[in-house]
Amino acid sequence: KTLVVLGSGGHTTEMLSMVRGLNPQQCHPIVYIKAQTDTTSTMRMERIQSPMFQNATILDIPRSREVGQSYVTSVGTTLRAL
């Protein structure tokens, strides 16, 4: 089983580029994890046609802190994410 964690910024691009180079038969099944609010990673995955994305499981998890969110308000969202 292979787990790929996608994220904001350039991280998703880097991870998807690395995944394309993997052998689907050796890495099956593959599970992608991304934040519920991360629409960019979803769009990037949909644009790429690769055997590594077929029959993959995509899990959405709550983000503990949004980009630009203050540390004071992140206490509540972090507790929710746990």
Short mmCIF file of N, CA, C and O in Angstrom, two decimals:
data_model
loop_
_atom_site.label_atom_id
_atom_site.label_comp_id
_atom_site.label_asym_id
_atom_site.label_seq_id
_atom_site.Cartn_x
_atom_site.Cartn_y
_atom_site.Cartn_z
N LYS A 1 0.85 -1.18 0.00
CA LYS A 1 0.00 0.00 0.00
C LYS A 1 0.89 1.23 0.00
O LYS A 1 1.90 1.28 0.68
N THR A 2 0.48 2.24 -0.78
CA THR A 2 1.25 3.48 -0.88
C THR A 2 0.38 4.64 -0.44
O THR A 2 -0.76 4.77 -0.88
N LEU A 3 0.91 5.49 0.42
CA LEU A 3 0.21 6.66 0.92
C LEU A 3 0.90 7.91 0.40
O LEU A 3 2.12 8.07 0.55
N VAL A 4 0.12 8.80 -0.22
CA VAL A 4 0.65 10.05 -0.74
C VAL A 4 -0.12 11.19 -0.09
O VAL A 4 -1.35 11.24 -0.16
N VAL A 5 0.60 12.10 0.56
CA VAL A 5 -0.02 13.24 1.23
C VAL A 5 0.16 14.46 0.33
O VAL A 5 1.28 14.84 0.01
N LEU A 6 -0.96 15.04 -0.10
CA LEU A 6 -0.94 16.21 -0.96
C LEU A 6 -1.13 17.46 -0.11
O LEU A 6 -1.76 17.41 0.94
N GLY A 7 -0.60 18.57 -0.58
CA GLY A 7 -0.71 19.79 0.19
C GLY A 7 -0.75 21.02 -0.68
O GLY A 7 -0.71 20.94 -1.90
N SER A 8 -0.85 22.16 -0.04
CA SER A 8 -0.95 23.41 -0.78
C SER A 8 0.42 23.85 -1.28
O SER A 8 1.45 23.29 -0.91
N GLY A 9 0.40 24.83 -2.14
CA GLY A 9 1.65 25.34 -2.70
C GLY A 9 2.20 24.40 -3.75
O GLY A 9 1.47 23.74 -4.46
N GLY A 10 3.51 24.30 -3.83
CA GLY A 10 4.14 23.46 -4.82
C GLY A 10 4.23 22.00 -4.42
O GLY A 10 4.65 21.15 -5.21
N HIS A 11 3.82 21.69 -3.19
CA HIS A 11 3.94 20.32 -2.69
C HIS A 11 3.14 19.33 -3.53
O HIS A 11 3.63 18.24 -3.85
N THR A 12 1.93 19.67 -3.92
CA THR A 12 1.11 18.76 -4.72
C THR A 12 1.75 18.49 -6.06
O THR A 12 1.82 17.34 -6.50
N THR A 13 2.25 19.52 -6.71
CA THR A 13 2.91 19.34 -8.01
C THR A 13 4.09 18.39 -7.89
O THR A 13 4.27 17.50 -8.73
N GLU A 14 4.90 18.58 -6.86
CA GLU A 14 6.06 17.71 -6.66
C GLU A 14 5.63 16.27 -6.40
O GLU A 14 6.21 15.34 -6.96
N MET A 15 4.63 16.07 -5.56
CA MET A 15 4.19 14.72 -5.22
C MET A 15 3.59 14.01 -6.44
O MET A 15 3.88 12.84 -6.69
N LEU A 16 2.75 14.71 -7.21
CA LEU A 16 2.14 14.09 -8.38
C LEU A 16 3.19 13.75 -9.43
O LEU A 16 3.09 12.73 -10.11
N SER A 17 4.20 14.57 -9.54
CA SER A 17 5.30 14.30 -10.46
C SER A 17 6.05 13.03 -10.03
O SER A 17 6.38 12.18 -10.87
N MET A 18 6.28 12.89 -8.74
CA MET A 18 6.97 11.69 -8.24
C MET A 18 6.11 10.44 -8.43
O MET A 18 6.62 9.38 -8.82
N VAL A 19 4.82 10.55 -8.19
CA VAL A 19 3.91 9.41 -8.30
C VAL A 19 3.85 8.90 -9.74
O VAL A 19 3.78 7.70 -9.98
N ARG A 20 3.89 9.81 -10.69
CA ARG A 20 3.83 9.39 -12.11
C ARG A 20 4.98 8.46 -12.47
O ARG A 20 4.86 7.64 -13.36
N GLY A 21 6.10 8.60 -11.77
CA GLY A 21 7.26 7.76 -12.06
C GLY A 21 7.24 6.41 -11.38
O GLY A 21 8.13 5.59 -11.62
N LEU A 22 6.24 6.14 -10.55
CA LEU A 22 6.17 4.87 -9.84
C LEU A 22 5.55 3.77 -10.70
O LEU A 22 4.77 4.05 -11.61
N ASN A 23 5.86 2.54 -10.38
CA ASN A 23 5.25 1.39 -11.06
C ASN A 23 3.91 1.08 -10.39
O ASN A 23 3.89 0.72 -9.21
N PRO A 24 2.79 1.22 -11.11
CA PRO A 24 1.48 1.01 -10.50
C PRO A 24 1.29 -0.40 -9.92
O PRO A 24 0.59 -0.58 -8.93
N GLN A 25 1.95 -1.38 -10.51
CA GLN A 25 1.80 -2.75 -10.03
C GLN A 25 2.51 -2.97 -8.70
O GLN A 25 2.09 -3.78 -7.89
N GLN A 26 3.57 -2.22 -8.45
CA GLN A 26 4.31 -2.37 -7.20
C GLN A 26 3.74 -1.50 -6.08
O GLN A 26 3.99 -1.77 -4.91
N CYS A 27 3.01 -0.46 -6.45
CA CYS A 27 2.53 0.50 -5.45
C CYS A 27 1.03 0.39 -5.19
O CYS A 27 0.46 1.26 -4.55
N HIS A 28 0.40 -0.62 -5.70
CA HIS A 28 -1.05 -0.77 -5.56
C HIS A 28 -1.38 -1.43 -4.24
O HIS A 28 -0.68 -2.33 -3.83
N PRO A 29 -2.40 -1.04 -3.54
CA PRO A 29 -3.27 0.11 -3.79
C PRO A 29 -2.62 1.41 -3.33
O PRO A 29 -1.75 1.41 -2.48
N ILE A 30 -3.08 2.51 -3.92
CA ILE A 30 -2.53 3.82 -3.57
C ILE A 30 -3.63 4.66 -2.92
O ILE A 30 -4.78 4.63 -3.35
N VAL A 31 -3.26 5.37 -1.86
CA VAL A 31 -4.20 6.21 -1.12
C VAL A 31 -3.63 7.63 -1.08
O VAL A 31 -2.48 7.84 -0.73
N TYR A 32 -4.46 8.59 -1.50
CA TYR A 32 -4.09 10.00 -1.45
C TYR A 32 -4.83 10.65 -0.30
O TYR A 32 -6.02 10.41 -0.10
N ILE A 33 -4.13 11.50 0.46
CA ILE A 33 -4.75 12.26 1.54
C ILE A 33 -4.57 13.74 1.22
O ILE A 33 -3.48 14.18 0.83
N LYS A 34 -5.67 14.49 1.35
CA LYS A 34 -5.62 15.93 1.12
C LYS A 34 -6.58 16.61 2.06
O LYS A 34 -7.48 15.98 2.62
N ALA A 35 -6.40 17.91 2.26
CA ALA A 35 -7.29 18.69 3.12
C ALA A 35 -8.64 18.86 2.44
O ALA A 35 -8.74 18.95 1.22
N GLN A 36 -9.70 18.89 3.24
CA GLN A 36 -11.05 19.07 2.72
C GLN A 36 -11.17 20.35 1.90
O GLN A 36 -11.91 20.40 0.92
N THR A 37 -10.45 21.37 2.27
CA THR A 37 -10.54 22.66 1.59
C THR A 37 -9.55 22.81 0.43
O THR A 37 -9.50 23.86 -0.21
N ASP A 38 -8.81 21.78 0.14
CA ASP A 38 -7.79 21.82 -0.91
C ASP A 38 -8.40 21.44 -2.25
O ASP A 38 -8.39 20.27 -2.64
N THR A 39 -8.94 22.42 -2.96
CA THR A 39 -9.54 22.14 -4.27
C THR A 39 -8.48 22.08 -5.37
O THR A 39 -8.69 21.43 -6.39
N THR A 40 -7.35 22.71 -5.15
CA THR A 40 -6.29 22.72 -6.16
C THR A 40 -5.73 21.32 -6.40
O THR A 40 -5.55 20.91 -7.56
N SER A 41 -5.50 20.57 -5.35
CA SER A 41 -4.96 19.20 -5.51
C SER A 41 -5.94 18.33 -6.27
O SER A 41 -5.54 17.54 -7.13
N THR A 42 -7.22 18.47 -5.99
CA THR A 42 -8.23 17.68 -6.69
C THR A 42 -8.22 18.00 -8.18
O THR A 42 -8.22 17.09 -9.02
N MET A 43 -8.17 19.28 -8.52
CA MET A 43 -8.15 19.67 -9.94
C MET A 43 -6.90 19.16 -10.63
O MET A 43 -6.96 18.69 -11.76
N ARG A 44 -5.77 19.22 -9.96
CA ARG A 44 -4.52 18.75 -10.57
C ARG A 44 -4.56 17.24 -10.81
O ARG A 44 -4.07 16.75 -11.82
N MET A 45 -5.12 16.50 -9.88
CA MET A 45 -5.22 15.06 -10.05
C MET A 45 -6.15 14.71 -11.22
O MET A 45 -5.88 13.78 -11.97
N GLU A 46 -7.24 15.45 -11.36
CA GLU A 46 -8.19 15.18 -12.43
C GLU A 46 -7.60 15.48 -13.80
O GLU A 46 -7.95 14.84 -14.79
N ARG A 47 -6.69 16.45 -13.89
CA ARG A 47 -6.08 16.82 -15.16
C ARG A 47 -5.05 15.81 -15.64
O ARG A 47 -4.78 15.70 -16.83
N ILE A 48 -4.45 15.08 -14.73
CA ILE A 48 -3.37 14.15 -15.09
C ILE A 48 -3.97 12.77 -15.33
O ILE A 48 -4.63 12.20 -14.48
N GLN A 49 -3.74 12.26 -16.52
CA GLN A 49 -4.19 10.91 -16.85
C GLN A 49 -3.02 9.96 -16.61
O GLN A 49 -2.05 9.95 -17.34
N SER A 50 -3.10 9.18 -15.56
CA SER A 50 -2.03 8.26 -15.21
C SER A 50 -2.62 7.03 -14.56
O SER A 50 -3.61 7.11 -13.84
N PRO A 51 -2.02 5.86 -14.79
CA PRO A 51 -2.50 4.64 -14.13
C PRO A 51 -2.45 4.75 -12.60
O PRO A 51 -3.20 4.09 -11.90
N MET A 52 -1.61 5.64 -12.08
CA MET A 52 -1.48 5.79 -10.63
C MET A 52 -2.70 6.45 -10.01
O MET A 52 -2.88 6.44 -8.81
N PHE A 53 -3.55 7.07 -10.83
CA PHE A 53 -4.73 7.75 -10.30
C PHE A 53 -6.01 6.95 -10.54
O PHE A 53 -7.06 7.32 -10.04
N GLN A 54 -5.91 5.89 -11.31
CA GLN A 54 -7.08 5.05 -11.55
C GLN A 54 -7.27 4.11 -10.37
O GLN A 54 -6.33 3.51 -9.88
N ASN A 55 -8.49 3.99 -9.91
CA ASN A 55 -8.84 3.13 -8.77
C ASN A 55 -8.12 3.53 -7.49
O ASN A 55 -7.93 2.70 -6.61
N ALA A 56 -7.71 4.77 -7.40
CA ALA A 56 -7.06 5.25 -6.18
C ALA A 56 -8.11 5.69 -5.18
O ALA A 56 -9.22 6.08 -5.54
N THR A 57 -7.76 5.63 -3.91
CA THR A 57 -8.62 6.14 -2.85
C THR A 57 -8.15 7.53 -2.49
O THR A 57 -6.95 7.75 -2.29
N ILE A 58 -9.09 8.48 -2.40
CA ILE A 58 -8.76 9.85 -2.02
C ILE A 58 -9.49 10.16 -0.72
O ILE A 58 -10.72 10.09 -0.66
N LEU A 59 -8.73 10.47 0.31
CA LEU A 59 -9.31 10.78 1.61
C LEU A 59 -9.18 12.28 1.88
O LEU A 59 -8.10 12.84 1.73
N ASP A 60 -10.29 12.90 2.27
CA ASP A 60 -10.29 14.30 2.66
C ASP A 60 -10.27 14.37 4.18
O ASP A 60 -11.09 13.74 4.84
N ILE A 61 -9.33 15.14 4.71
CA ILE A 61 -9.24 15.29 6.16
C ILE A 61 -9.36 16.77 6.52
O ILE A 61 -9.03 17.63 5.71
N PRO A 62 -9.84 17.08 7.73
CA PRO A 62 -9.92 18.48 8.12
C PRO A 62 -8.52 19.06 8.30
O PRO A 62 -7.61 18.38 8.78
N ARG A 63 -8.36 20.29 7.89
CA ARG A 63 -7.08 20.98 8.02
C ARG A 63 -7.02 21.61 9.41
O ARG A 63 -7.97 22.24 9.85
N SER A 64 -5.92 21.44 10.11
CA SER A 64 -5.83 22.00 11.45
C SER A 64 -5.68 23.52 11.44
O SER A 64 -6.10 24.20 12.36
N ARG A 65 -5.06 24.02 10.38
CA ARG A 65 -4.90 25.48 10.28
C ARG A 65 -4.88 25.86 8.81
O ARG A 65 -4.08 25.34 8.03
N GLU A 66 -5.77 26.76 8.43
CA GLU A 66 -5.81 27.23 7.05
C GLU A 66 -4.65 28.18 6.79
O GLU A 66 -4.12 28.80 7.72
N VAL A 67 -4.27 28.31 5.54
CA VAL A 67 -3.21 29.24 5.17
C VAL A 67 -3.66 30.65 5.55
O VAL A 67 -4.76 31.07 5.21
N GLY A 68 -2.84 31.36 6.30
CA GLY A 68 -3.16 32.71 6.72
C GLY A 68 -4.02 32.82 7.97
O GLY A 68 -4.29 33.91 8.44
N GLN A 69 -4.45 31.68 8.51
CA GLN A 69 -5.28 31.71 9.71
C GLN A 69 -4.43 32.07 10.93
O GLN A 69 -3.30 31.63 11.06
N SER A 70 -5.00 32.89 11.82
CA SER A 70 -4.24 33.30 13.00
C SER A 70 -4.04 32.11 13.94
O SER A 70 -4.83 31.17 13.95
N TYR A 71 -2.98 32.18 14.70
CA TYR A 71 -2.68 31.11 15.65
C TYR A 71 -3.73 31.02 16.75
O TYR A 71 -4.03 29.95 17.25
N VAL A 72 -4.31 32.15 17.11
CA VAL A 72 -5.32 32.16 18.17
C VAL A 72 -6.55 31.36 17.75
O VAL A 72 -7.05 30.52 18.49
N THR A 73 -7.03 31.59 16.53
CA THR A 73 -8.23 30.87 16.08
C THR A 73 -7.92 29.44 15.64
O THR A 73 -8.82 28.63 15.51
N SER A 74 -6.64 29.15 15.44
CA SER A 74 -6.29 27.79 15.00
C SER A 74 -6.41 26.75 16.11
O SER A 74 -6.43 25.56 15.84
N VAL A 75 -6.52 27.20 17.36
CA VAL A 75 -6.68 26.24 18.46
C VAL A 75 -7.95 25.42 18.26
O VAL A 75 -7.94 24.19 18.35
N GLY A 76 -9.05 26.08 17.95
CA GLY A 76 -10.32 25.39 17.74
C GLY A 76 -10.30 24.48 16.53
O GLY A 76 -10.76 23.33 16.59
N THR A 77 -9.74 24.94 15.41
CA THR A 77 -9.72 24.11 14.21
C THR A 77 -8.77 22.94 14.37
O THR A 77 -9.00 21.86 13.82
N THR A 78 -7.70 23.12 15.13
CA THR A 78 -6.78 22.01 15.39
C THR A 78 -7.46 20.93 16.23
O THR A 78 -7.33 19.74 15.95
N LEU A 79 -8.20 21.35 17.24
CA LEU A 79 -8.93 20.38 18.06
C LEU A 79 -9.97 19.63 17.24
O LEU A 79 -10.16 18.42 17.39
N ARG A 80 -10.62 20.33 16.33
CA ARG A 80 -11.61 19.68 15.45
C ARG A 80 -10.94 18.67 14.53
O ARG A 80 -11.48 17.61 14.23
N ALA A 81 -9.74 18.99 14.07
CA ALA A 81 -9.02 18.11 13.14
C ALA A 81 -8.57 16.81 13.80
O ALA A 81 -8.37 15.81 13.13
N LEU A 82 -8.38 16.86 15.11
CA LEU A 82 -7.94 15.64 15.82
C LEU A 82 -9.07 14.65 15.85
O LEU A 82 -8.98 13.51 15.82
#
